[in-house]
Each structure stands twice: as structure tokens, then as C-alpha cells.
Short mmCIF file of N, CA and C in Angstrom, two decimals:
data_model
loop_
_atom_site.label_atom_id
_atom_site.label_comp_id
_atom_site.label_asym_id
_atom_site.label_seq_id
_atom_site.Cartn_x
_atom_site.Cartn_y
_atom_site.Cartn_z
N GLN I 70 -12.75 2.64 -13.87
CA GLN I 70 -11.66 3.04 -14.74
C GLN I 70 -10.61 3.78 -13.91
N VAL I 71 -9.36 3.47 -14.13
CA VAL I 71 -8.28 4.11 -13.41
C VAL I 71 -8.14 5.55 -13.89
N GLN I 72 -8.00 6.47 -12.93
CA GLN I 72 -7.83 7.88 -13.24
C GLN I 72 -6.65 8.46 -12.46
N LEU I 73 -5.90 9.33 -13.12
CA LEU I 73 -4.85 10.11 -12.49
C LEU I 73 -5.18 11.58 -12.76
N VAL I 74 -5.41 12.34 -11.70
CA VAL I 74 -5.81 13.73 -11.82
C VAL I 74 -4.69 14.62 -11.32
N GLN I 75 -4.19 15.49 -12.19
CA GLN I 75 -3.07 16.34 -11.87
C GLN I 75 -3.51 17.76 -11.56
N SER I 76 -2.69 18.46 -10.77
CA SER I 76 -2.92 19.86 -10.47
C SER I 76 -1.59 20.51 -10.11
N GLY I 77 -1.57 21.84 -10.11
CA GLY I 77 -0.39 22.57 -9.67
C GLY I 77 0.36 23.31 -10.76
N GLY I 78 0.05 23.05 -12.02
CA GLY I 78 0.73 23.76 -13.10
C GLY I 78 0.35 25.23 -13.11
N ASP I 79 1.30 26.06 -13.53
CA ASP I 79 1.05 27.50 -13.50
C ASP I 79 2.14 28.23 -14.27
N LEU I 80 1.98 29.54 -14.36
CA LEU I 80 3.01 30.43 -14.90
C LEU I 80 3.80 30.99 -13.73
N VAL I 81 5.12 30.90 -13.81
CA VAL I 81 5.98 31.35 -12.73
C VAL I 81 7.23 31.99 -13.31
N GLN I 82 7.80 32.94 -12.59
CA GLN I 82 9.03 33.58 -13.02
C GLN I 82 10.23 32.69 -12.72
N ALA I 83 11.29 32.87 -13.49
CA ALA I 83 12.51 32.12 -13.25
C ALA I 83 12.97 32.31 -11.81
N GLY I 84 13.39 31.21 -11.20
CA GLY I 84 13.79 31.23 -9.81
C GLY I 84 12.68 30.89 -8.84
N GLY I 85 11.46 30.85 -9.32
CA GLY I 85 10.33 30.54 -8.48
C GLY I 85 10.13 29.06 -8.27
N SER I 86 9.05 28.72 -7.58
CA SER I 86 8.77 27.33 -7.23
C SER I 86 7.32 26.97 -7.54
N LEU I 87 7.11 25.70 -7.80
CA LEU I 87 5.79 25.13 -7.99
C LEU I 87 5.78 23.73 -7.40
N LYS I 88 4.60 23.28 -6.98
CA LYS I 88 4.44 21.92 -6.51
C LYS I 88 3.30 21.26 -7.28
N LEU I 89 3.63 20.21 -8.00
CA LEU I 89 2.64 19.46 -8.75
C LEU I 89 2.11 18.30 -7.93
N SER I 90 0.83 18.01 -8.10
CA SER I 90 0.21 16.89 -7.41
C SER I 90 -0.45 15.97 -8.42
N CYS I 91 -0.51 14.71 -8.07
CA CYS I 91 -1.15 13.70 -8.92
C CYS I 91 -1.87 12.72 -8.02
N ALA I 92 -3.19 12.82 -8.00
CA ALA I 92 -4.02 11.91 -7.22
C ALA I 92 -4.52 10.79 -8.14
N HIS I 93 -4.41 9.56 -7.68
CA HIS I 93 -4.76 8.43 -8.52
C HIS I 93 -5.77 7.52 -7.84
N SER I 94 -6.42 6.70 -8.66
CA SER I 94 -7.41 5.74 -8.17
C SER I 94 -6.95 4.30 -8.37
N VAL I 95 -5.64 4.09 -8.50
CA VAL I 95 -5.10 2.76 -8.73
C VAL I 95 -5.23 1.92 -7.47
N ILE I 96 -5.82 0.74 -7.61
CA ILE I 96 -6.01 -0.16 -6.48
C ILE I 96 -4.87 -1.15 -6.36
N SER I 97 -4.36 -1.62 -7.48
CA SER I 97 -3.26 -2.58 -7.48
C SER I 97 -2.02 -2.01 -6.84
N SER I 98 -1.16 -2.88 -6.37
CA SER I 98 0.11 -2.47 -5.80
C SER I 98 0.95 -1.77 -6.86
N ILE I 99 1.48 -0.61 -6.52
CA ILE I 99 2.22 0.21 -7.47
C ILE I 99 3.71 -0.07 -7.34
N ASN I 100 4.35 -0.33 -8.47
CA ASN I 100 5.79 -0.57 -8.48
C ASN I 100 6.58 0.73 -8.45
N HIS I 101 6.16 1.71 -9.23
CA HIS I 101 6.84 2.99 -9.21
C HIS I 101 5.93 4.10 -9.71
N TRP I 102 6.25 5.31 -9.29
CA TRP I 102 5.58 6.53 -9.70
C TRP I 102 6.57 7.36 -10.49
N GLY I 103 6.10 8.07 -11.51
CA GLY I 103 7.00 8.88 -12.31
C GLY I 103 6.40 10.20 -12.74
N TRP I 104 7.27 11.17 -12.96
CA TRP I 104 6.92 12.45 -13.55
C TRP I 104 7.68 12.60 -14.86
N TYR I 105 6.96 12.88 -15.92
CA TYR I 105 7.54 13.11 -17.24
C TYR I 105 7.19 14.52 -17.68
N ARG I 106 7.92 15.02 -18.66
CA ARG I 106 7.59 16.31 -19.25
C ARG I 106 7.87 16.29 -20.74
N GLN I 107 7.13 17.11 -21.46
CA GLN I 107 7.31 17.24 -22.90
C GLN I 107 7.28 18.72 -23.26
N ALA I 108 8.41 19.23 -23.71
CA ALA I 108 8.53 20.61 -24.15
C ALA I 108 8.22 20.69 -25.64
N PRO I 109 7.88 21.90 -26.12
CA PRO I 109 7.60 22.04 -27.55
C PRO I 109 8.74 21.53 -28.41
N ALA I 110 8.39 20.76 -29.42
CA ALA I 110 9.35 20.22 -30.38
C ALA I 110 10.33 19.22 -29.78
N LYS I 111 10.03 18.73 -28.59
CA LYS I 111 10.88 17.74 -27.95
C LYS I 111 10.07 16.52 -27.55
N GLN I 112 10.77 15.40 -27.40
CA GLN I 112 10.12 14.17 -26.97
C GLN I 112 9.90 14.18 -25.46
N ARG I 113 8.96 13.36 -25.03
CA ARG I 113 8.69 13.24 -23.61
C ARG I 113 9.88 12.60 -22.90
N GLU I 114 10.26 13.17 -21.76
CA GLU I 114 11.39 12.66 -21.01
C GLU I 114 11.00 12.40 -19.56
N LEU I 115 11.65 11.42 -18.97
CA LEU I 115 11.45 11.13 -17.56
C LEU I 115 12.19 12.16 -16.72
N VAL I 116 11.48 12.81 -15.82
CA VAL I 116 12.07 13.83 -14.95
C VAL I 116 12.48 13.23 -13.61
N ALA I 117 11.58 12.47 -13.01
CA ALA I 117 11.83 11.89 -11.70
C ALA I 117 10.96 10.67 -11.50
N SER I 118 11.42 9.74 -10.68
CA SER I 118 10.63 8.57 -10.36
C SER I 118 10.96 8.11 -8.95
N ILE I 119 10.03 7.38 -8.37
CA ILE I 119 10.23 6.80 -7.05
C ILE I 119 9.57 5.44 -7.04
N THR I 120 10.25 4.45 -6.47
CA THR I 120 9.74 3.09 -6.44
C THR I 120 9.08 2.78 -5.11
N SER I 121 8.45 1.63 -5.05
CA SER I 121 7.83 1.19 -3.80
C SER I 121 8.85 0.94 -2.71
N ARG I 122 10.10 0.74 -3.09
CA ARG I 122 11.18 0.58 -2.12
C ARG I 122 11.90 1.90 -1.84
N ASN I 123 11.33 2.99 -2.32
CA ASN I 123 11.83 4.34 -2.06
C ASN I 123 13.14 4.65 -2.77
N THR I 124 13.38 3.96 -3.88
CA THR I 124 14.51 4.32 -4.73
C THR I 124 14.09 5.48 -5.62
N ILE I 125 14.91 6.54 -5.65
CA ILE I 125 14.55 7.77 -6.35
C ILE I 125 15.54 8.05 -7.48
N TYR I 126 14.99 8.50 -8.59
CA TYR I 126 15.79 8.88 -9.75
C TYR I 126 15.41 10.29 -10.20
N TYR I 127 16.42 11.08 -10.60
CA TYR I 127 16.21 12.37 -11.21
C TYR I 127 17.06 12.48 -12.47
N THR I 128 16.51 13.10 -13.49
CA THR I 128 17.33 13.39 -14.65
C THR I 128 18.32 14.50 -14.27
N ASP I 129 19.47 14.51 -14.92
CA ASP I 129 20.56 15.40 -14.52
C ASP I 129 20.16 16.87 -14.46
N SER I 130 19.32 17.30 -15.37
CA SER I 130 18.99 18.71 -15.48
C SER I 130 18.17 19.25 -14.31
N VAL I 131 17.59 18.37 -13.49
CA VAL I 131 16.76 18.82 -12.37
C VAL I 131 17.33 18.45 -11.02
N LYS I 132 18.44 17.75 -10.99
CA LYS I 132 19.04 17.34 -9.72
C LYS I 132 19.37 18.55 -8.86
N GLY I 133 19.00 18.47 -7.59
CA GLY I 133 19.22 19.57 -6.67
C GLY I 133 18.14 20.61 -6.67
N ARG I 134 17.22 20.55 -7.63
CA ARG I 134 16.14 21.53 -7.74
C ARG I 134 14.75 20.91 -7.54
N PHE I 135 14.56 19.69 -8.01
CA PHE I 135 13.26 19.03 -7.93
C PHE I 135 13.29 17.92 -6.88
N THR I 136 12.14 17.68 -6.26
CA THR I 136 12.00 16.61 -5.29
C THR I 136 10.70 15.86 -5.53
N ILE I 137 10.80 14.55 -5.69
CA ILE I 137 9.62 13.72 -5.84
C ILE I 137 9.29 13.08 -4.50
N SER I 138 8.01 12.98 -4.19
CA SER I 138 7.58 12.37 -2.95
C SER I 138 6.19 11.77 -3.16
N ARG I 139 5.78 10.95 -2.22
CA ARG I 139 4.46 10.33 -2.32
C ARG I 139 3.83 10.20 -0.96
N ASP I 140 2.50 10.15 -0.95
CA ASP I 140 1.71 9.95 0.25
C ASP I 140 0.74 8.82 -0.06
N ASN I 141 1.06 7.63 0.39
CA ASN I 141 0.24 6.47 0.07
C ASN I 141 -1.17 6.58 0.64
N ALA I 142 -1.31 7.16 1.82
CA ALA I 142 -2.62 7.30 2.44
C ALA I 142 -3.54 8.17 1.60
N LYS I 143 -2.97 9.14 0.91
CA LYS I 143 -3.76 10.04 0.06
C LYS I 143 -3.75 9.63 -1.40
N ASN I 144 -3.07 8.54 -1.72
CA ASN I 144 -2.95 8.09 -3.11
C ASN I 144 -2.47 9.22 -4.01
N THR I 145 -1.43 9.90 -3.56
CA THR I 145 -0.96 11.08 -4.27
C THR I 145 0.56 11.08 -4.37
N VAL I 146 1.05 11.50 -5.52
CA VAL I 146 2.48 11.71 -5.72
C VAL I 146 2.70 13.18 -6.04
N TYR I 147 3.82 13.72 -5.57
CA TYR I 147 4.11 15.14 -5.71
C TYR I 147 5.44 15.36 -6.43
N LEU I 148 5.56 16.52 -7.04
CA LEU I 148 6.83 16.97 -7.58
C LEU I 148 7.03 18.42 -7.15
N GLN I 149 7.93 18.63 -6.20
CA GLN I 149 8.29 19.97 -5.76
C GLN I 149 9.39 20.48 -6.68
N MET I 150 9.15 21.63 -7.30
CA MET I 150 10.09 22.20 -8.26
C MET I 150 10.55 23.56 -7.76
N ASN I 151 11.84 23.67 -7.48
CA ASN I 151 12.44 24.91 -7.01
C ASN I 151 13.44 25.44 -8.03
N SER I 152 13.78 26.70 -7.89
CA SER I 152 14.76 27.34 -8.77
C SER I 152 14.44 27.08 -10.23
N LEU I 153 13.20 27.30 -10.59
CA LEU I 153 12.74 26.98 -11.94
C LEU I 153 13.43 27.84 -12.99
N LYS I 154 13.67 27.23 -14.14
CA LYS I 154 14.32 27.88 -15.27
C LYS I 154 13.39 27.86 -16.47
N PRO I 155 13.57 28.79 -17.41
CA PRO I 155 12.76 28.75 -18.63
C PRO I 155 12.83 27.41 -19.35
N GLU I 156 13.95 26.73 -19.25
CA GLU I 156 14.12 25.43 -19.87
C GLU I 156 13.21 24.36 -19.27
N ASP I 157 12.64 24.62 -18.10
CA ASP I 157 11.72 23.68 -17.47
C ASP I 157 10.31 23.78 -18.04
N THR I 158 10.07 24.77 -18.88
CA THR I 158 8.75 24.94 -19.47
C THR I 158 8.36 23.71 -20.28
N ALA I 159 7.21 23.13 -19.94
CA ALA I 159 6.76 21.91 -20.60
C ALA I 159 5.40 21.52 -20.05
N VAL I 160 4.79 20.54 -20.69
CA VAL I 160 3.64 19.88 -20.12
C VAL I 160 4.15 18.72 -19.28
N TYR I 161 3.75 18.67 -18.02
CA TYR I 161 4.20 17.64 -17.11
C TYR I 161 3.13 16.58 -16.92
N TYR I 162 3.54 15.32 -16.98
CA TYR I 162 2.64 14.19 -16.85
C TYR I 162 3.08 13.30 -15.70
N CYS I 163 2.14 12.84 -14.91
CA CYS I 163 2.45 11.84 -13.90
C CYS I 163 2.04 10.46 -14.40
N SER I 164 2.66 9.44 -13.86
CA SER I 164 2.34 8.07 -14.24
C SER I 164 2.54 7.15 -13.05
N VAL I 165 1.81 6.04 -13.08
CA VAL I 165 2.00 4.98 -12.09
C VAL I 165 2.09 3.68 -12.85
N ALA I 166 3.02 2.84 -12.42
CA ALA I 166 3.21 1.53 -13.03
C ALA I 166 2.88 0.45 -12.02
N VAL I 167 1.97 -0.43 -12.37
CA VAL I 167 1.58 -1.51 -11.48
C VAL I 167 2.25 -2.82 -11.86
N ALA I 168 2.78 -2.89 -13.06
CA ALA I 168 3.49 -4.07 -13.54
C ALA I 168 4.22 -3.68 -14.81
N VAL I 169 5.15 -4.52 -15.21
CA VAL I 169 5.85 -4.28 -16.46
C VAL I 169 4.85 -4.23 -17.61
N GLY I 170 4.87 -3.13 -18.35
CA GLY I 170 3.96 -2.98 -19.47
C GLY I 170 2.58 -2.47 -19.12
N VAL I 171 2.32 -2.21 -17.84
CA VAL I 171 1.02 -1.69 -17.40
C VAL I 171 1.26 -0.37 -16.68
N THR I 172 1.02 0.73 -17.38
CA THR I 172 1.26 2.07 -16.86
C THR I 172 0.05 2.95 -17.12
N TYR I 173 -0.30 3.76 -16.14
CA TYR I 173 -1.40 4.70 -16.27
C TYR I 173 -0.86 6.12 -16.26
N TRP I 174 -1.53 7.02 -17.00
CA TRP I 174 -1.04 8.37 -17.20
C TRP I 174 -2.05 9.42 -16.78
N GLY I 175 -1.54 10.53 -16.25
CA GLY I 175 -2.37 11.68 -15.97
C GLY I 175 -2.63 12.48 -17.24
N GLN I 176 -3.46 13.51 -17.12
CA GLN I 176 -3.87 14.28 -18.29
C GLN I 176 -2.84 15.33 -18.69
N GLY I 177 -1.87 15.60 -17.84
CA GLY I 177 -0.86 16.60 -18.12
C GLY I 177 -1.24 17.96 -17.57
N THR I 178 -0.24 18.72 -17.17
CA THR I 178 -0.46 20.08 -16.69
C THR I 178 0.67 20.97 -17.20
N GLN I 179 0.32 22.19 -17.61
CA GLN I 179 1.29 23.10 -18.21
C GLN I 179 2.07 23.85 -17.13
N VAL I 180 3.39 23.81 -17.26
CA VAL I 180 4.28 24.61 -16.43
C VAL I 180 5.02 25.56 -17.35
N THR I 181 4.87 26.85 -17.12
CA THR I 181 5.53 27.85 -17.94
C THR I 181 6.39 28.73 -17.05
N VAL I 182 7.67 28.82 -17.37
CA VAL I 182 8.62 29.60 -16.59
C VAL I 182 9.11 30.76 -17.45
N SER I 183 8.84 31.97 -17.03
CA SER I 183 9.23 33.15 -17.78
C SER I 183 10.64 33.58 -17.40
N SER I 184 11.30 34.29 -18.32
CA SER I 184 12.67 34.74 -18.10
C SER I 184 12.72 35.88 -17.10
#
């Protein structure tokens, strides 16, 4: 069974940094990796993604502050988060897509940014 195991969520003060990790057991060739987040009373949104061709996307609210990266040898994708704001508080989920309509999800990790 495919598993995505996340780590790195924590409580941090505004202006601080966190690095999220997502280790996966996907064997198939991966088309893209993504980080999503869901804040209370809000829908899940795509925060950042990276493709197998190294095309990177960030949502406007995190540009210049977050960095997505991957290490294929370790089967791990990362999200470096700097200059964190209270508005970044959410449950963060990683995902990997191996084909259109075939996506696997991590269990989620809580990131809480205090004022």
C-alpha cells in the first residue's frame, strides 16, 4: 500500500521558520509533488508544487517565503517555510501524482503560527 508520511509541523512565532518533510513509498514514476493546506473554516488550497521537469508553482500568498524541493534518492519532498505569518496556520498535506486522476495523500501535519 502506498504511504506518505509527513513530519515537521509545529508551533512557531510569527517571523519564524519551519521545514516540512514528506517521505513516500510510491514506486511509479511521479508526475508532480504538491503541498496543500486547509485552515479552519476554509477549503483546502494548493500552496506549492513541483513537477518531474522541475517546474515550480507557488500560490501568491507564499511567494518569496516558501520553497518546495525534492530529493528523489530519499523519496522525499520538502517545504521550507520562512517568515511565517498567523495566516499560514493550517493543516498541511503533501501529495504525489503518478498520473491524471491518481493522487496519493499524506496524513497532514499541523502548523500553528502565533502572533
